[in-house]
Short mmCIF file of C-alpha atoms in Angstrom, two decimals:
data_model
loop_
_atom_site.label_atom_id
_atom_site.label_comp_id
_atom_site.label_asym_id
_atom_site.label_seq_id
_atom_site.Cartn_x
_atom_site.Cartn_y
_atom_site.Cartn_z
CA GLN A 1 -8.86 -16.39 66.83
CA SER A 2 -7.35 -13.39 65.09
CA VAL A 3 -3.63 -12.63 64.86
CA LEU A 4 -4.44 -8.93 65.31
CA THR A 5 -5.44 -7.95 68.85
CA GLN A 6 -7.62 -4.95 69.71
CA PRO A 7 -9.15 -3.87 73.03
CA PRO A 8 -12.76 -5.07 73.26
CA SER A 9 -14.11 -1.62 74.08
CA VAL A 10 -13.22 2.02 74.58
CA SER A 11 -15.39 4.92 75.68
CA ALA A 12 -15.29 8.66 76.14
CA ALA A 13 -17.58 11.65 76.44
CA PRO A 14 -18.74 13.65 73.39
CA GLY A 15 -15.99 15.92 72.11
CA GLN A 16 -13.23 13.87 73.67
CA LYS A 17 -10.64 11.67 71.97
CA VAL A 18 -10.26 7.90 71.86
CA THR A 19 -7.49 5.72 70.51
CA ILE A 20 -7.80 2.11 69.44
CA SER A 21 -4.73 -0.09 69.29
CA CYS A 22 -4.11 -3.01 66.95
CA SER A 23 -1.27 -5.30 67.91
CA GLY A 24 0.24 -7.77 65.47
CA SER A 25 3.60 -9.20 64.47
CA SER A 26 6.39 -8.91 61.94
CA SER A 27 4.50 -11.13 59.51
CA ASN A 28 1.55 -8.76 59.29
CA ILE A 29 1.60 -5.18 60.61
CA GLY A 30 5.38 -5.12 60.80
CA ASN A 31 5.71 -5.62 57.06
CA ASN A 32 2.47 -4.33 55.53
CA TYR A 33 0.05 -1.44 55.37
CA VAL A 34 -2.87 -1.34 57.80
CA SER A 35 -6.47 -0.38 57.10
CA TRP A 36 -9.26 0.52 59.52
CA TYR A 37 -13.01 -0.01 59.21
CA GLN A 38 -16.08 1.33 60.97
CA GLN A 39 -19.13 -0.88 61.17
CA LEU A 40 -22.43 0.61 62.25
CA PRO A 41 -25.15 -1.84 63.32
CA GLY A 42 -26.73 -3.64 60.40
CA THR A 43 -24.38 -2.22 57.79
CA ALA A 44 -21.29 -3.33 55.90
CA PRO A 45 -17.87 -2.23 57.16
CA LYS A 46 -16.73 1.15 55.86
CA LEU A 47 -13.11 2.02 55.08
CA LEU A 48 -11.79 4.77 57.36
CA ILE A 49 -8.02 4.55 56.90
CA TYR A 50 -5.89 2.92 54.21
CA ASP A 51 -2.13 2.52 53.81
CA SER A 52 -1.84 2.94 57.59
CA ASN A 53 -2.44 6.70 57.70
CA ASN A 54 -4.47 7.88 54.71
CA ARG A 55 -8.14 8.80 54.70
CA PRO A 56 -10.39 8.06 51.71
CA SER A 57 -12.33 10.92 50.24
CA GLY A 58 -15.26 11.84 52.46
CA ILE A 59 -13.79 10.60 55.74
CA PRO A 60 -13.50 13.49 58.23
CA GLY A 61 -10.13 14.59 59.52
CA ARG A 62 -11.25 13.57 63.02
CA PHE A 63 -10.15 10.07 62.09
CA SER A 64 -6.42 9.38 61.92
CA GLY A 65 -4.17 6.36 61.65
CA SER A 66 -0.58 5.59 62.55
CA LYS A 67 1.74 2.59 62.58
CA SER A 68 4.87 1.78 64.53
CA ASP A 69 6.74 -1.53 64.29
CA THR A 70 4.13 -4.25 64.83
CA SER A 71 1.31 -2.05 66.12
CA ALA A 72 -1.16 0.38 64.61
CA THR A 73 -3.45 2.96 66.15
CA LEU A 74 -6.72 4.58 65.12
CA GLY A 75 -7.50 7.93 66.68
CA ILE A 76 -10.89 9.61 66.79
CA THR A 77 -11.06 13.21 68.01
CA GLY A 78 -14.13 15.34 68.67
CA LEU A 79 -16.13 12.20 69.47
CA GLN A 80 -19.76 12.25 68.31
CA THR A 81 -22.70 10.00 69.12
CA GLY A 82 -22.66 8.90 65.48
CA ASP A 83 -19.20 7.40 66.06
CA GLU A 84 -20.68 4.65 68.23
CA ALA A 85 -19.79 1.55 66.25
CA ASP A 86 -17.47 -1.41 66.00
CA TYR A 87 -14.01 -0.72 64.61
CA TYR A 88 -11.68 -3.24 62.98
CA CYS A 89 -8.10 -3.09 61.82
CA GLY A 90 -6.85 -5.25 58.97
CA THR A 91 -3.76 -6.11 56.99
CA TRP A 92 -2.10 -8.81 54.90
CA ASP A 93 -0.33 -11.59 56.78
CA ASP A 94 2.69 -12.94 54.91
CA SER A 95 2.83 -16.20 56.89
CA LEU A 96 -0.83 -17.02 56.35
CA SER A 97 -0.97 -15.53 52.84
CA ALA A 98 -4.30 -14.11 53.90
CA PHE A 99 -5.93 -10.83 54.81
CA VAL A 100 -6.60 -10.71 58.54
CA PHE A 101 -8.99 -8.55 60.54
CA GLY A 102 -8.48 -7.51 64.13
CA THR A 103 -10.63 -8.75 67.00
CA GLY A 104 -12.70 -5.56 66.92
CA THR A 105 -13.33 -2.68 69.31
CA THR A 106 -16.70 -1.23 70.32
CA VAL A 107 -16.66 2.53 70.78
CA THR A 108 -19.18 3.94 73.24
CA VAL A 109 -19.92 7.64 73.58
CA LEU A 110 -20.82 8.31 77.20
CA GLU B 1 -21.26 5.29 41.59
CA VAL B 2 -19.44 2.10 42.54
CA GLN B 3 -21.82 -0.73 43.34
CA LEU B 4 -21.33 -4.34 44.34
CA VAL B 5 -24.46 -6.49 44.53
CA GLU B 6 -24.30 -10.00 45.90
CA SER B 7 -26.81 -12.77 45.26
CA GLY B 8 -27.15 -16.51 45.63
CA GLY B 9 -27.42 -16.89 49.39
CA GLY B 10 -29.96 -19.18 51.02
CA VAL B 11 -30.53 -22.10 53.33
CA VAL B 12 -28.60 -25.30 52.66
CA ARG B 13 -28.04 -28.52 54.56
CA PRO B 14 -24.61 -29.50 55.90
CA GLY B 15 -22.58 -31.07 53.13
CA GLY B 16 -24.45 -29.13 50.48
CA SER B 17 -23.30 -26.61 47.91
CA LEU B 18 -24.09 -23.04 46.97
CA ARG B 19 -22.82 -20.55 44.41
CA LEU B 20 -22.63 -16.86 45.26
CA SER B 21 -22.40 -14.10 42.66
CA CYS B 22 -21.38 -10.46 42.88
CA ALA B 23 -22.18 -7.96 40.13
CA GLY B 24 -20.00 -4.88 39.93
CA SER B 25 -20.84 -1.57 38.29
CA GLY B 26 -19.69 2.04 38.25
CA PHE B 27 -15.99 1.21 37.86
CA THR B 28 -13.59 -0.60 35.52
CA PHE B 29 -14.13 -4.08 36.94
CA GLU B 30 -10.96 -5.66 35.51
CA ASP B 31 -8.69 -3.11 37.17
CA TYR B 32 -9.28 -4.31 40.72
CA GLY B 33 -8.71 -7.26 42.97
CA LEU B 34 -11.84 -8.61 44.66
CA SER B 35 -12.57 -10.66 47.75
CA TRP B 36 -15.29 -12.42 49.64
CA VAL B 37 -15.52 -11.50 53.31
CA ARG B 38 -18.00 -13.13 55.66
CA GLN B 39 -19.40 -12.21 59.03
CA ALA B 40 -21.09 -14.71 61.30
CA PRO B 41 -23.88 -13.39 63.55
CA GLY B 42 -22.39 -11.38 66.39
CA LYS B 43 -18.81 -11.90 65.17
CA GLY B 44 -16.22 -9.81 63.37
CA PRO B 45 -15.52 -9.98 59.64
CA GLU B 46 -13.42 -12.84 58.28
CA TRP B 47 -11.66 -12.79 54.92
CA VAL B 48 -12.69 -15.87 52.98
CA SER B 49 -11.04 -15.61 49.57
CA GLY B 50 -9.49 -13.16 47.15
CA ILE B 51 -8.65 -12.97 43.45
CA ASN B 52 -6.40 -10.63 41.50
CA TRP B 53 -7.52 -8.43 38.63
CA LYS B 54 -7.03 -10.99 35.89
CA GLY B 55 -8.12 -14.01 37.88
CA GLY B 56 -4.76 -15.72 37.63
CA ARG B 57 -4.02 -15.62 41.35
CA THR B 58 -6.35 -16.68 44.13
CA GLY B 59 -6.09 -17.06 47.88
CA TYR B 60 -8.18 -18.71 50.58
CA ALA B 61 -8.54 -18.70 54.33
CA ASP B 62 -7.48 -21.99 55.88
CA SER B 63 -11.05 -22.50 57.09
CA VAL B 64 -12.36 -22.84 53.51
CA LYS B 65 -9.34 -24.10 51.58
CA GLY B 66 -10.25 -27.11 49.46
CA ARG B 67 -14.00 -26.49 49.81
CA PHE B 68 -14.53 -23.05 48.26
CA ALA B 69 -13.45 -21.75 44.85
CA ILE B 70 -13.36 -18.11 43.78
CA SER B 71 -13.53 -16.99 40.16
CA ARG B 72 -14.36 -13.93 38.11
CA ASP B 73 -15.66 -13.08 34.66
CA ASN B 74 -14.41 -9.62 33.71
CA ALA B 75 -16.53 -9.62 30.54
CA ARG B 76 -19.62 -9.93 32.72
CA ASN B 77 -18.32 -7.71 35.58
CA SER B 78 -18.98 -10.59 37.93
CA LEU B 79 -17.31 -12.34 40.84
CA TYR B 80 -18.27 -15.81 42.05
CA LEU B 81 -17.78 -18.07 45.04
CA GLU B 82 -18.47 -21.78 44.63
CA MET B 83 -19.02 -23.27 48.09
CA ASN B 84 -18.98 -27.05 48.59
CA SER B 85 -19.08 -29.37 51.61
CA LEU B 86 -20.76 -26.62 53.60
CA ARG B 87 -20.63 -26.77 57.37
CA THR B 88 -22.78 -25.14 60.04
CA GLU B 89 -19.84 -22.87 60.87
CA ASP B 90 -20.03 -21.42 57.34
CA THR B 91 -23.29 -19.69 58.30
CA ALA B 92 -22.70 -15.98 57.80
CA LEU B 93 -23.44 -12.87 55.79
CA TYR B 94 -21.13 -12.99 52.77
CA TYR B 95 -19.85 -9.68 51.43
CA CYS B 96 -18.19 -8.96 48.13
CA ALA B 97 -15.45 -6.34 48.63
CA ARG B 98 -13.17 -4.44 46.26
CA SER B 99 -9.47 -3.95 46.96
CA MET B 100 -7.86 -0.61 46.22
CA GLY B 101 -5.18 -2.45 44.23
CA ALA B 102 -5.17 -5.00 41.45
CA GLY B 103 -3.10 -7.72 43.06
CA LEU B 104 -3.80 -10.54 45.47
CA ARG B 105 -1.72 -9.05 48.29
CA ILE B 106 -4.55 -7.10 49.88
CA TYR B 107 -4.20 -4.14 52.20
CA ASP B 108 -7.68 -2.66 52.18
CA PHE B 109 -11.25 -2.86 50.92
CA ASP B 110 -12.69 0.42 49.72
CA TYR B 111 -16.14 -0.72 48.58
CA TRP B 112 -18.43 -3.40 49.97
CA GLY B 113 -21.72 -4.89 48.86
CA GLN B 114 -24.72 -5.25 51.15
CA GLY B 115 -24.10 -8.97 51.65
CA THR B 116 -25.99 -12.18 50.99
CA LEU B 117 -26.94 -14.50 53.83
CA VAL B 118 -25.87 -18.14 53.82
CA THR B 119 -27.44 -20.41 56.42
CA VAL B 120 -26.18 -23.97 56.80
CA SER B 121 -28.59 -25.97 58.89
CA SER B 122 -30.18 -29.37 59.00
#
């Protein structure tokens, strides 16, 4: 049972925008940077966002991250069929002294 | 090109032991913290253990504390996970993952291996 809570699923039509929330507490998101990962079926997770709002080289600008207090948000604009995947947030938890992943969100392109 | 290649997975009986290895290449191995992350079938990823750049600091998830031990050999560009007293709930694909920083306080994993499968079953 994760300390970071995400909605189980979100969906939208191609070209539209989706946002995925990640809710935590002062011991994790409230005091640390957040990262986001995309996992396509049968593959390893891929880093999309680091330090809460930065994109690694090669990640399109359609993906964005933000953080406010004890919550973080991943935004995907211009939704494409290739974006259908599971998405996870993650951060360090000071109370657990452990890295924690969110519960995960499945994105469906209608 | 950064590469992480895991090995050592297999089928083991409950109570048994296994040692996983991860070989890194394409980057200065000793400059980065490393972790093991596992994913049970149909579940999300779970951080198992991490180690800082020099190997002097390690951390473990509560679910494996006292049973697993992480280590690294920077001369061999290798990361290890010694797993003892294995349980059926340890069955998962085990990934080796690189942190963007050198310390144990981890914020992100920028490179992942392809994983090695551990099955604990009688």
